[in-house]
Short mmCIF file of C-alpha atoms in Angstrom, two decimals:
data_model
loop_
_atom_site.label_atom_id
_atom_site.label_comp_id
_atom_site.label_asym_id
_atom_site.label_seq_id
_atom_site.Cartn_x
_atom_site.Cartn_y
_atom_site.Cartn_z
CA UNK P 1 -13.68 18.90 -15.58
CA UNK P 2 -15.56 15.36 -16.18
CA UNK P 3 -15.60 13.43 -12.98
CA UNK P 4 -17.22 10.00 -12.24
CA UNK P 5 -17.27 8.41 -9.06
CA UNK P 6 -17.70 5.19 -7.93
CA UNK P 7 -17.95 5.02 -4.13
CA UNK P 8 -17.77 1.57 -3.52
CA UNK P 9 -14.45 -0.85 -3.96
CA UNK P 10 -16.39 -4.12 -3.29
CA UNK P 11 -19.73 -5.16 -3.01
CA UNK P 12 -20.59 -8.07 -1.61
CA UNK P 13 -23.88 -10.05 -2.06
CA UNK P 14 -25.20 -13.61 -1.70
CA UNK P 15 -26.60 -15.09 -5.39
CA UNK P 16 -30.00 -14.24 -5.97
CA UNK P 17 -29.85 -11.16 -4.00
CA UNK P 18 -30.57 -7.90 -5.74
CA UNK P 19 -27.30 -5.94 -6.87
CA UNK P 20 -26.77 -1.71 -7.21
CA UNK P 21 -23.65 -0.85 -8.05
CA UNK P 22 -23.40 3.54 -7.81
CA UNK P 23 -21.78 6.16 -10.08
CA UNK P 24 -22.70 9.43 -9.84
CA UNK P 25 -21.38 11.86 -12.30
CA UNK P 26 -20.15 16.06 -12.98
CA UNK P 27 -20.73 17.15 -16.13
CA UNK P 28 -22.12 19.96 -17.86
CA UNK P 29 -23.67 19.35 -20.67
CA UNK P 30 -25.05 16.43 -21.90
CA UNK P 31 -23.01 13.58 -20.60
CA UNK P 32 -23.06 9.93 -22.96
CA UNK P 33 -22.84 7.11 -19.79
CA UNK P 34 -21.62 3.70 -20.06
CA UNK P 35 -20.95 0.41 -17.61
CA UNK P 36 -17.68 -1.59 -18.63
CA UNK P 37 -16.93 -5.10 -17.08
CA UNK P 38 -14.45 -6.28 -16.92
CA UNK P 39 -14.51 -10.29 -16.02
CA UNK P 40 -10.92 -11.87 -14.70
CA UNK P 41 -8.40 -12.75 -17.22
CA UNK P 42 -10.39 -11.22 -19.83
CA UNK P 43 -10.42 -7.84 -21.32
CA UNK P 44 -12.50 -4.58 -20.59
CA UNK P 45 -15.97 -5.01 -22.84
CA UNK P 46 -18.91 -2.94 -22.92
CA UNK P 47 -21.92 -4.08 -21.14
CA UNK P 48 -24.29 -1.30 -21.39
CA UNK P 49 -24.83 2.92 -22.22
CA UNK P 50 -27.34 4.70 -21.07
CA UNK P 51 -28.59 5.77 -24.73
CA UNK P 52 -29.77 2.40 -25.77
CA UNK P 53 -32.21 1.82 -22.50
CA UNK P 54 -31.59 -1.57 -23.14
CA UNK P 55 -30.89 -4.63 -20.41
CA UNK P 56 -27.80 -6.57 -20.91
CA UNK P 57 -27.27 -9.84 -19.10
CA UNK P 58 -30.16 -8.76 -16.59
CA UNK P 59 -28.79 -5.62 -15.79
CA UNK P 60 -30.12 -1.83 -16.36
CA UNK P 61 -29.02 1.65 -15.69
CA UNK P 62 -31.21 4.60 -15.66
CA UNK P 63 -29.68 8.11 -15.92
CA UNK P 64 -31.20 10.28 -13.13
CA UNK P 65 -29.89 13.70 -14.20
CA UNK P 66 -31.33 15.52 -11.09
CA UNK P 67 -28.82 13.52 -8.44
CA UNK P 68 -26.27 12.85 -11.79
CA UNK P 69 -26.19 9.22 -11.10
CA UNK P 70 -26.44 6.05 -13.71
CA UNK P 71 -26.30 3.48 -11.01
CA UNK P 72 -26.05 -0.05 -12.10
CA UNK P 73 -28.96 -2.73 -11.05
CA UNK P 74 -30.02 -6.16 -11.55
CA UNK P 75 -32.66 -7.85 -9.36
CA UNK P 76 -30.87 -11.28 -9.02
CA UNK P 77 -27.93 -11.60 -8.96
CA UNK P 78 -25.18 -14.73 -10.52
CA UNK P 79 -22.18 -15.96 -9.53
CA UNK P 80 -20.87 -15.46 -13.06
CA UNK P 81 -21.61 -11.69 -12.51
CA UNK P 82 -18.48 -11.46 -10.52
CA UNK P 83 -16.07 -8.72 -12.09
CA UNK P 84 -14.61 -5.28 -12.21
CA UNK P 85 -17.63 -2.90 -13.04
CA UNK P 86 -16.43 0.72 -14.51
CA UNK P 87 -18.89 3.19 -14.96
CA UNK P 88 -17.65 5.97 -17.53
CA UNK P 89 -18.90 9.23 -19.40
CA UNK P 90 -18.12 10.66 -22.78
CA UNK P 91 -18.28 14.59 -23.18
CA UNK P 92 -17.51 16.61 -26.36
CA UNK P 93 -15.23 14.76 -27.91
CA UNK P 94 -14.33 10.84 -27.84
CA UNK P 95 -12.63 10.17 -24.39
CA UNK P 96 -13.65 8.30 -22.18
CA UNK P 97 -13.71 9.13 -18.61
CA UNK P 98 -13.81 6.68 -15.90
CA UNK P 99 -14.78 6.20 -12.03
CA UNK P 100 -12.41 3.67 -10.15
CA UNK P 101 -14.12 0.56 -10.60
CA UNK P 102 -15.96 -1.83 -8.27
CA UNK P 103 -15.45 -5.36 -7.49
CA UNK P 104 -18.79 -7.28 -7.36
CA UNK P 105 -18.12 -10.60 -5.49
CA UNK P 106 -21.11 -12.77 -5.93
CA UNK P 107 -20.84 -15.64 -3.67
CA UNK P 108 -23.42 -18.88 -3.48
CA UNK G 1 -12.53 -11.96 -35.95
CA UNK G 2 -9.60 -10.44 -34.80
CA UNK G 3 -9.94 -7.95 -31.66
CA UNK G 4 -7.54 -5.39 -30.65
CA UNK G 5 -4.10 -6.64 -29.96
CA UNK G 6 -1.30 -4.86 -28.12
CA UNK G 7 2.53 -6.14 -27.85
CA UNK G 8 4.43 -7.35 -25.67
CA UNK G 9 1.86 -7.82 -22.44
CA UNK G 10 4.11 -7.41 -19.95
CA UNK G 11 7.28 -5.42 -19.95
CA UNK G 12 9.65 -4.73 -17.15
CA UNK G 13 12.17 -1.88 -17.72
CA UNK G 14 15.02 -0.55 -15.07
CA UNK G 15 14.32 3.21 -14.24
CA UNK G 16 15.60 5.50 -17.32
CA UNK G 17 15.28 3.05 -20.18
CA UNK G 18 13.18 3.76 -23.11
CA UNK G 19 9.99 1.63 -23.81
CA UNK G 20 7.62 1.01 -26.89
CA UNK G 21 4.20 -0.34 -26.69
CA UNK G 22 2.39 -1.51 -30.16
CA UNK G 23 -1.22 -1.82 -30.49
CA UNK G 24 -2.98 -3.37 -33.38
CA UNK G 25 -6.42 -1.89 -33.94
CA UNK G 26 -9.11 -3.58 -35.03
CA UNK G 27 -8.52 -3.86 -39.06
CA UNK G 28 -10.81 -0.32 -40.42
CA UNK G 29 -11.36 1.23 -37.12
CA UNK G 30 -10.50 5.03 -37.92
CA UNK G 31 -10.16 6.05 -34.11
CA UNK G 32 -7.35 4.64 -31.70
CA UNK G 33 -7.24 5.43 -28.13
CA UNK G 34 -4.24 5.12 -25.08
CA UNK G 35 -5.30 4.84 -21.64
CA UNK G 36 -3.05 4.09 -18.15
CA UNK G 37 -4.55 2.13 -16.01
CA UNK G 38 -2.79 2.35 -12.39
CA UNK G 39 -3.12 -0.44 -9.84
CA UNK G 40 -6.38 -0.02 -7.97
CA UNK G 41 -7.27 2.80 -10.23
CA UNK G 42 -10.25 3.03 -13.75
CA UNK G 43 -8.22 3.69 -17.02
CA UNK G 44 -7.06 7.49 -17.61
CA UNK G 45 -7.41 8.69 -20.73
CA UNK G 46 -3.47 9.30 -22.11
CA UNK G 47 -4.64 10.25 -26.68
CA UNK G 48 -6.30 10.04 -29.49
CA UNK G 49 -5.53 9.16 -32.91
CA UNK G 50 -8.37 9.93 -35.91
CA UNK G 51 -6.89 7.19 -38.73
CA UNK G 52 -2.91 9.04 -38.28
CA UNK G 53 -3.81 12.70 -37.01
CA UNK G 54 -3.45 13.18 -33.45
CA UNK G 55 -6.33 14.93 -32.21
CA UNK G 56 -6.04 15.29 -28.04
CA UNK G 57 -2.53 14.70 -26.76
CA UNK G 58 -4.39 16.13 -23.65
CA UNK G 59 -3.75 13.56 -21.43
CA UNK G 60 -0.47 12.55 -21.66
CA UNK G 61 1.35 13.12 -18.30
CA UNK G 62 4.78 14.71 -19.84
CA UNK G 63 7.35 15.21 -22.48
CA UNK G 64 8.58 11.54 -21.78
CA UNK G 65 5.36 10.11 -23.34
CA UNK G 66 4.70 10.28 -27.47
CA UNK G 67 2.30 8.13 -29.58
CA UNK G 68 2.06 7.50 -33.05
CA UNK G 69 0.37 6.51 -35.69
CA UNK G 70 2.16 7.20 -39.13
CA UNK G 71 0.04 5.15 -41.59
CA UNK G 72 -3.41 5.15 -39.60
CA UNK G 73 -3.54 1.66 -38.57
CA UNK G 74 -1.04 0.23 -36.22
CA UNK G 75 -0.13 2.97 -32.60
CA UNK G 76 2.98 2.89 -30.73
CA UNK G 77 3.40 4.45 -27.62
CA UNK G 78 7.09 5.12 -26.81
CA UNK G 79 7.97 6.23 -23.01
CA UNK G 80 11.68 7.64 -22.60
CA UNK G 81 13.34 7.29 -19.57
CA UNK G 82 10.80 5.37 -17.92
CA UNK G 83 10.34 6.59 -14.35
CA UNK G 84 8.48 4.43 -11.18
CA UNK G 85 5.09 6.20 -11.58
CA UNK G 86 5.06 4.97 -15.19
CA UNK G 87 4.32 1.71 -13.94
CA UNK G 88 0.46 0.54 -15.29
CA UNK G 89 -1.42 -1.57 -17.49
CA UNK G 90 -1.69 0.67 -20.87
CA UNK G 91 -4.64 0.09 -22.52
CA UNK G 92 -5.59 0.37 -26.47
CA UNK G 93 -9.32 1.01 -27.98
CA UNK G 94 -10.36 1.44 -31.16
CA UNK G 95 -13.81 2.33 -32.58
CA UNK G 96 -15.03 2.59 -36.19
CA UNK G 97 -16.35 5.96 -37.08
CA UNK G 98 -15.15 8.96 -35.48
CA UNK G 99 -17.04 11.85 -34.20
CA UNK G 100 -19.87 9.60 -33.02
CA UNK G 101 -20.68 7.29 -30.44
CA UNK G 102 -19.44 4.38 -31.34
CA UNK G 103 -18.45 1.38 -29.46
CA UNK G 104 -14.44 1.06 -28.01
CA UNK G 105 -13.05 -2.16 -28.12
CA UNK G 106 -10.28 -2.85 -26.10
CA UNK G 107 -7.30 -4.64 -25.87
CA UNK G 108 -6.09 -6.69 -23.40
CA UNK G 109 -3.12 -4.44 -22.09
CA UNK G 110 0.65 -4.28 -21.85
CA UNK G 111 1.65 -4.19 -17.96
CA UNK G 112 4.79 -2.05 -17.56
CA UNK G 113 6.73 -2.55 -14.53
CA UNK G 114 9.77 0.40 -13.99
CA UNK G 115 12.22 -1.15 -11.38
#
């Protein structure tokens, strides 16, 4: 079965520091990978899949199918980039499947 | 415009009453979707609607849990004798196409509390 894991709850950094947030993935095919944020009081959104290559608000995600990660990164980090980060894959048909989330607290 | 909206955002049932959740796809979006989301948890994947044909029921956790979608737009999700574990936020997507990798846009919940 599709698993993605997220091993971190909360991550913790100082603004301007350089963020990674992890998710490593099972799958055996082809897997479609995506980073949803969720900001507080708002809604989950989209912020990024790995198909587009493309950097959203400063932050990119490579797929590394050797060690089946799509870890999150941006080199600086802002205080408005405090949220709930999901990290989830799509397999053969629409679902979603998501890790557990982690809490990026960027403090000044 | 208009994004996803769901109805009511909270609830609060006693244990073994009945409970319907309404989401309100975004107007032309052929696919709906139901997740759970448990405290402290990433959303779980409950069905999937293609305009009113249910096409993965896979993830609903029992008998007590249906979803419809009789005229392709508008999804309820009706729990029966709602037990503690039922307790979540349930989530509702919708994307436009189906069968392709389209963007989910999601709404912004219903929390269910079972006391």
């Amino acid at each position: 079965a599709q698993r993605v894991t997220q091993p971190e709850k909360l991550l913790s950094v100082f603004k301007g520091a350089p963020v990674e947030l992890k998710c490593n993935y099972s799958y055996s095919g082809s897997p479609e990978l995506f980073w949803y944020v969720q900001y507080s009081r708002q809604r989950l959104q989209l912020l990024l899949r790995h198909i587009s290559r493309e950097s959203i608000k400063g932050f990119t995600a490579d797929l590394n199918k050797g060690e089946t990660s799509f870890h999150l990164k941006k080199p600086f980090a802002q205080e408005e980039d405090s949220a709930m980060y999901y990290c989830a894959s799509r397999g053969g048909f629409q679902k979603l499947v998501f890790g557990t989330g982690t809490r990026l607290l960027v403090s000044p | 415009g208009a994004g996803v909206s769901q109805s009511p955002r909270y609830k609060v049932a006693k244990r073994g009453q009945d409970v319907a959740l309404r989401c309100d796809p975004i107007s032309g979006h052929v696919s709906l979707f139901w997740y759970q989301q448990a405290l402290g948890q990433g959303p779980e994947f409950l069905t999937y609607f293609q305009n009113e044909a249910q096409l993965d029921k896979s993830g609903l956790p029992s008998d007590r849990f249906f979803a419809e979608r009789p005229e392709g737009s508008v999804s309820t999700l009706k729990i029966q004798r709602t037990q503690q574990e039922d307790s979540a936020v349930y989530l509702c997507a919708s994307s436009s196409l189906a069968g392709t990798s389209y963007e989910q846009y999601f709404g912004p919940g219903t929390r269910l509390t079972v006391t």
